[in-house]
Amino acid sequence: MIAIAAPFLGQEEMDAVQEVLASGQLAQGPKVAALEEAFAAYCGTKYAVAVNSGTAALHASLFAAGIGPGDEVITTPFSFMATLNCILMVGAKPVLVDIDPITFNIDPAKVAEAITPKTKAIIPVDLYGQPYDYDALKAIADEHKLIIVEDACQAIGSSYNGKKAGTLGDLGCLSLYATKNIMAGEGGIVVTDNEAYAEAMKRFRQHGMGAQYEYVHLGYNYRMSDLHAAVGVEQLKKADTFNAARQKNAAALTKGLQGIKGLVLPQTAPNRTHVYNLYTVRITDEFGLSQQEVVDKLRAQGIGAGIYYPKPMYSYPHTASLGYKPGACPETEKACKQVVSLPVHPKLTDADIATMVAAIKGLAK
Ligand SMILES: *Cc1c(COP(=O)(O)O)cnc(C)c1O
């Protein structure tokens, strides 16, 4: 099976974990501090705060930004559910606006239309590894004094006009979950230049504790372990190499799949780099098979294709009360019915790519 994602771990990660085990210091300690320092240096921010998931990073960011009940937060309905759940976790109201059909990222024009006096923040997502339309959205955020919390969980290492994903907002959330471009099994990082935010998040990950047993506000146990941080430190050193391999694989797929009727290939919008956490095509009516048929047939041939994401985030039991009806975000609903993601990770061989290209050509009519 050519898997949709594959961990890429070397001797360096093994040695680093061994070192932590031998030290006896497994909980948050020096490796977490080293990981934070490395991420701040990599992204070019003043602060990086490590937590135990990308979801915790989003939750901590909204908390630090002071978002809570009575506030509205605008985001996209075409993302992983964590992007929306974090808004519910702080008791704010998610306001969902449609995507741009080319990049699959939030459409800034639709954001502008959704702003009310209660709007406090926007969460753009760098979906599949491509940064959101920063210039357009930043102008809107500045005009209305809105905080941008960038969900860059799929986009570590990509950039917009040379600015790294994660720094395209007031707070940037990164994930080290097993399927991301670099990983620690689980893990999350928030990068920011704002000291007050960084301090609030460091308390938030530890039950709101400031000085020893001085609880300043509500918090959780969102600490990262040194075991995970040790893996993350080694992975971050390899991020650019991994991303270059993903870009090379994406280019080879695009070259091989060009010109097939009913198959729309991924595009990178101007001013940005794409790090291809996923290589996502659209299957349109002209292709002759449905999205699900393509996925099933590819899987039957040993190719781990997947649908990211099959339904808008407003169509689940816990989000139904938000009141979005079918048709609310037509571009999102269309994308949900058309997208198919293909393996693009750095472990793919040239033969794997040739197999995938041949399989898809074989399905096309
Ligand atoms: C992975 C991911 C997250 C965070 O996920 P965790 O599993 O909690 O690390 C958030 N948003 C998006 C878009 C993601 O892909």
XYZ file of N, CA, C and O in Angstrom, residues 208-312:
420
model
N -3.388 27.361 34.371
C -3.448 28.800 34.651
C -2.442 29.248 35.694
O -2.542 30.356 36.244
N -1.450 28.395 35.931
C -0.495 28.681 37.008
C 0.578 29.674 36.580
O 1.239 29.498 35.562
N 0.734 30.747 37.373
C 1.807 31.711 37.151
C 2.972 31.305 38.021
O 3.708 30.361 37.699
N 3.145 31.994 39.155
C 4.142 31.556 40.131
C 3.666 30.220 40.710
O 2.498 29.854 40.559
N 4.556 29.479 41.347
C 4.243 28.164 41.897
C 2.935 28.167 42.699
O 2.817 28.885 43.688
N 1.954 27.389 42.239
C 0.644 27.262 42.870
C -0.105 28.579 43.017
O -0.937 28.743 43.904
N 0.200 29.511 42.128
C -0.611 30.730 42.015
C -1.407 30.612 40.716
O -0.847 30.750 39.627
N -2.694 30.324 40.855
C -3.523 30.122 39.655
C -4.172 31.436 39.265
O -5.002 31.973 39.989
N -3.768 31.951 38.140
C -4.181 33.280 37.697
C -5.511 33.232 36.948
O -6.292 34.179 36.968
N -5.764 32.130 36.267
C -6.993 31.952 35.504
C -7.167 30.468 35.216
O -6.288 29.665 35.549
N -8.253 30.120 34.561
C -8.497 28.722 34.190
C -7.409 28.246 33.221
O -6.919 29.017 32.393
N -7.054 27.010 33.338
C -6.128 26.415 32.383
C -6.384 24.925 32.303
O -7.329 24.412 32.902
N -5.535 24.250 31.547
C -5.692 22.815 31.337
C -4.331 22.160 31.522
O -3.351 22.859 31.788
N -4.256 20.844 31.366
C -2.942 20.238 31.246
C -2.675 20.031 29.764
O -3.084 19.029 29.179
N -2.033 21.005 29.168
C -1.696 20.963 27.741
C -0.180 20.881 27.556
O 0.342 21.238 26.518
N 0.529 20.428 28.606
C 1.987 20.357 28.492
C 2.426 19.297 27.494
O 1.842 18.226 27.415
N 3.521 19.593 26.813
C 4.166 18.610 25.949
C 5.214 17.868 26.783
O 5.811 18.448 27.686
N 5.435 16.591 26.483
C 6.476 15.850 27.204
C 7.826 16.046 26.518
O 7.892 16.339 25.319
N 8.888 15.855 27.273
C 10.232 15.955 26.696
C 10.499 14.839 25.674
O 11.306 15.022 24.759
N 9.800 13.713 25.826
C 9.956 12.634 24.836
C 9.487 13.113 23.464
O 10.152 12.907 22.452
N 8.323 13.751 23.453
C 7.793 14.263 22.182
C 8.660 15.407 21.657
O 8.945 15.490 20.459
N 9.061 16.288 22.559
C 9.869 17.438 22.148
C 11.191 16.985 21.527
O 11.667 17.570 20.551
N 11.761 15.909 22.073
C 13.040 15.403 21.548
C 12.886 14.992 20.082
O 13.756 15.264 19.246
N 11.754 14.346 19.778
C 11.494 13.959 18.387
C 11.298 15.210 17.531
O 11.850 15.334 16.430
N 10.533 16.163 18.067
C 10.246 17.397 17.333
C 11.500 18.185 16.987
O 11.626 18.711 15.871
N 12.441 18.250 17.915
C 13.690 18.994 17.674
C 14.424 18.408 16.477
O 14.888 19.131 15.586
N 14.512 17.083 16.417
C 15.227 16.437 15.302
C 14.460 16.596 13.996
O 15.060 16.802 12.932
N 13.134 16.489 14.081
C 12.315 16.632 12.866
C 12.417 18.042 12.287
O 12.476 18.212 11.068
N 12.431 19.030 13.161
C 12.472 20.419 12.660
C 13.743 20.669 11.844
O 13.725 21.392 10.852
N 14.836 20.022 12.248
C 16.089 20.165 11.490
C 15.925 19.659 10.055
O 16.660 20.043 9.156
N 14.985 18.736 9.855
C 14.796 18.111 8.540
C 13.632 18.714 7.762
O 13.317 18.250 6.653
N 12.959 19.713 8.341
C 11.717 20.231 7.743
C 11.923 20.675 6.296
O 11.134 20.328 5.414
N 12.964 21.430 6.041
C 13.149 21.967 4.686
C 13.455 20.852 3.682
O 13.002 20.902 2.538
N 14.217 19.855 4.112
C 14.513 18.712 3.235
C 13.235 17.934 2.925
O 12.975 17.572 1.768
N 12.439 17.681 3.964
C 11.166 16.965 3.750
C 10.265 17.755 2.799
O 9.658 17.193 1.889
N 10.179 19.058 3.031
C 9.281 19.870 2.197
C 9.755 19.916 0.742
O 8.938 19.882 -0.177
N 11.068 19.972 0.552
C 11.602 19.971 -0.819
C 11.231 18.667 -1.520
O 10.875 18.660 -2.705
N 11.275 17.554 -0.784
C 10.902 16.256 -1.370
C 9.408 16.241 -1.716
O 9.004 15.735 -2.772
N 8.584 16.813 -0.845
C 7.140 16.901 -1.131
C 6.893 17.742 -2.386
O 6.060 17.392 -3.227
N 7.621 18.849 -2.503
C 7.436 19.721 -3.669
C 7.877 19.009 -4.953
O 7.238 19.139 -5.992
N 8.941 18.267 -4.854
C 9.428 17.504 -6.015
C 8.407 16.437 -6.412
O 8.091 16.267 -7.598
N 7.855 15.743 -5.419
C 6.832 14.723 -5.704
C 5.587 15.353 -6.318
O 4.990 14.799 -7.247
N 5.197 16.512 -5.790
C 4.012 17.206 -6.319
C 4.250 17.604 -7.770
O 3.366 17.444 -8.621
N 5.446 18.103 -8.059
C 5.757 18.510 -9.436
C 5.702 17.306 -10.374
O 5.193 17.396 -11.503
N 6.197 16.162 -9.911
C 6.176 14.946 -10.738
C 4.741 14.477 -10.969
O 4.380 14.058 -12.079
N 3.906 14.543 -9.946
C 2.493 14.172 -10.104
C 1.815 15.108 -11.101
O 1.084 14.663 -11.995
N 2.069 16.403 -10.944
C 1.442 17.385 -11.831
C 1.871 17.157 -13.279
O 1.058 17.230 -14.199
N 3.144 16.855 -13.463
C 3.646 16.589 -14.817
C 2.961 15.347 -15.399
O 2.477 15.352 -16.532
N 2.855 14.310 -14.593
C 2.272 13.058 -15.064
C 0.770 13.112 -15.293
O 0.242 12.385 -16.123
N 0.087 13.966 -14.535
C -1.385 13.968 -14.571
C -1.973 15.095 -15.424
O -3.189 15.235 -15.519
N -1.103 15.879 -16.022
C -1.554 17.003 -16.843
C -2.467 16.544 -17.982
O -2.233 15.504 -18.585
N -3.488 17.336 -18.248
C -4.280 17.140 -19.459
C -5.327 16.037 -19.396
O -5.912 15.688 -20.404
N -5.581 15.487 -18.204
C -6.621 14.454 -18.101
C -7.970 15.157 -17.926
O -8.132 16.001 -17.043
N -8.913 14.775 -18.782
C -10.230 15.431 -18.745
C -10.927 15.171 -17.416
O -10.965 14.048 -16.931
N -11.447 16.246 -16.798
C -12.192 16.084 -15.550
C -11.320 15.993 -14.315
O -11.814 15.737 -13.214
N -10.025 16.192 -14.492
C -9.112 16.148 -13.343
C -8.481 17.534 -13.171
O -7.742 17.992 -14.045
N -8.784 18.194 -12.070
C -8.238 19.532 -11.813
C -7.081 19.396 -10.827
O -7.254 18.875 -9.721
N -5.914 19.832 -11.232
C -4.712 19.659 -10.411
C -4.516 20.843 -9.465
O -5.012 21.941 -9.724
N -3.794 20.638 -8.345
C -3.603 21.732 -7.384
C -2.790 22.881 -7.979
O -1.901 22.657 -8.805
N -3.128 24.076 -7.548
C -2.411 25.265 -8.018
C -1.874 26.046 -6.825
O -2.502 26.083 -5.776
N -0.733 26.670 -7.037
C -0.178 27.543 -6.004
C -0.440 28.979 -6.436
O -0.070 29.376 -7.538
N -1.103 29.743 -5.570
C -1.434 31.135 -5.886
C -0.165 31.996 -5.801
O 0.841 31.567 -5.240
N -0.201 33.216 -6.381
C 0.993 34.060 -6.378
C 1.524 34.360 -4.967
O 0.755 34.330 -4.005
N 2.790 34.679 -4.897
C 3.476 35.141 -3.671
C 3.692 34.092 -2.593
O 4.101 34.416 -1.492
N 3.357 32.844 -2.875
C 3.486 31.890 -1.778
C 4.100 30.563 -2.223
O 4.121 30.260 -3.409
N 4.593 29.818 -1.244
C 5.082 28.470 -1.513
C 4.097 27.479 -0.901
O 3.408 27.790 0.063
N 4.038 26.311 -1.477
C 3.115 25.255 -1.058
C 3.978 24.097 -0.579
O 4.880 23.674 -1.308
N 3.717 23.597 0.620
C 4.544 22.481 1.107
C 3.816 21.131 1.072
O 4.329 20.140 1.594
N 2.649 21.099 0.436
C 1.973 19.840 0.117
C 1.901 18.850 1.271
O 2.447 17.753 1.198
N 1.233 19.237 2.329
C 0.877 18.220 3.314
C -0.012 17.193 2.611
O 0.060 15.998 2.892
N -0.840 17.697 1.690
C -1.632 16.812 0.835
C -1.587 17.343 -0.594
O -1.555 18.561 -0.797
N -1.596 16.429 -1.550
C -1.694 16.788 -2.959
C -3.141 16.490 -3.341
O -3.547 15.326 -3.414
N -3.914 17.546 -3.529
C -5.362 17.381 -3.649
C -5.862 17.796 -5.022
O -5.669 18.943 -5.429
N -6.500 16.852 -5.697
C -7.081 17.124 -7.014
C -8.596 17.214 -6.873
O -9.160 16.825 -5.850
N -9.251 17.730 -7.909
C -10.715 17.668 -7.997
C -11.089 16.687 -9.094
O -10.481 16.697 -10.174
N -12.107 15.884 -8.800
C -12.693 14.998 -9.801
C -14.008 15.657 -10.229
O -14.933 15.750 -9.434
N -14.067 16.157 -11.457
C -15.318 16.781 -11.919
C -16.122 15.778 -12.745
O -15.631 14.683 -13.056
N -17.358 16.168 -13.091
C -18.266 15.253 -13.811
C -17.620 14.660 -15.062
O -17.837 13.497 -15.400
N -16.822 15.490 -15.746
C -16.190 15.043 -16.993
C -15.275 13.835 -16.833
O -14.964 13.161 -17.807
N -14.828 13.591 -15.604
C -13.892 12.478 -15.399
C -14.564 11.131 -15.661
O -13.921 10.173 -16.064
N -15.877 11.075 -15.377
C -16.612 9.848 -15.665
C -16.783 8.919 -14.476
O -17.520 7.946 -14.550
N -16.095 9.203 -13.382
C -16.270 8.434 -12.146
C -16.527 9.426 -11.018
O -16.075 10.575 -11.091
N -17.208 8.984 -9.981
C -17.424 9.871 -8.832
C -16.158 9.919 -7.980
O -15.270 9.062 -8.111
N -16.122 10.889 -7.105
C -15.025 11.016 -6.141
C -14.826 9.704 -5.383
O -13.712 9.184 -5.277
N -15.910 9.157 -4.844
C -15.807 7.930 -4.036
C -15.348 6.750 -4.882
O -14.549 5.929 -4.424
N -15.809 6.678 -6.136
C -15.373 5.593 -7.015
C -13.866 5.687 -7.276
O -13.154 4.676 -7.287
N -13.373 6.896 -7.467
C -11.936 7.078 -7.696
C -11.150 6.615 -6.474
O -10.182 5.853 -6.591
N -11.597 7.043 -5.296
C -10.907 6.648 -4.062
C -10.927 5.126 -3.908
O -9.891 4.501 -3.643
N -12.086 4.517 -4.084
C -12.204 3.058 -3.916
C -11.325 2.304 -4.912
O -10.652 1.335 -4.552
N -11.332 2.766 -6.147
C -10.550 2.073 -7.183
C -9.044 2.250 -6.954
O -8.265 1.330 -7.194
N -8.644 3.420 -6.494
C -7.223 3.619 -6.201
C -6.802 2.764 -5.009
O -5.747 2.121 -5.031
N -7.658 2.716 -3.993
C -7.325 1.893 -2.823
C -7.229 0.425 -3.202
O -6.345 -0.287 -2.706
N -8.112 -0.012 -4.089
C -8.085 -1.413 -4.532
C -6.764 -1.726 -5.247
O -6.321 -2.868 -5.279
N -6.141 -0.665 -5.796
C -4.842 -0.864 -6.469
C -3.664 -0.528 -5.548
O -2.546 -0.336 -6.010
N -3.958 -0.390 -4.252
C -2.873 -0.180 -3.292
C -2.409 1.263 -3.152
O -1.304 1.525 -2.684
N -3.265 2.197 -3.560
C -2.900 3.615 -3.442
C -3.815 4.273 -2.410
O -5.034 4.325 -2.588
N -3.223 4.754 -1.346
C -3.990 5.297 -0.218
C -4.536 6.684 -0.456
O -4.113 7.640 0.181
N -5.510 6.792 -1.355
C -6.145 8.092 -1.597
C -7.151 8.378 -0.475
O -7.651 7.459 0.160
N -7.427 9.672 -0.234
C -8.367 10.018 0.829
C -9.165 11.264 0.501
O -8.827 11.998 -0.438
N -10.248 11.479 1.248
C -11.094 12.658 1.043
C -10.942 13.596 2.234
O -11.374 13.291 3.342
N -10.313 14.728 1.996
C -10.098 15.749 3.039
C -10.695 17.045 2.525
O -10.061 17.726 1.735
N -11.954 17.358 2.824
C -12.792 16.767 3.850
C -14.142 16.442 3.236
O -14.608 17.188 2.384
N -14.793 15.378 3.678
C -16.011 14.929 3.002
C -17.252 15.790 3.248
O -18.175 15.766 2.451
N -17.297 16.511 4.368
C -18.489 17.330 4.665
C -18.062 18.683 5.223
O -17.038 18.783 5.906
N -18.866 19.733 4.960
C -18.564 21.020 5.601
C -18.647 20.874 7.126
O -19.444 20.068 7.610
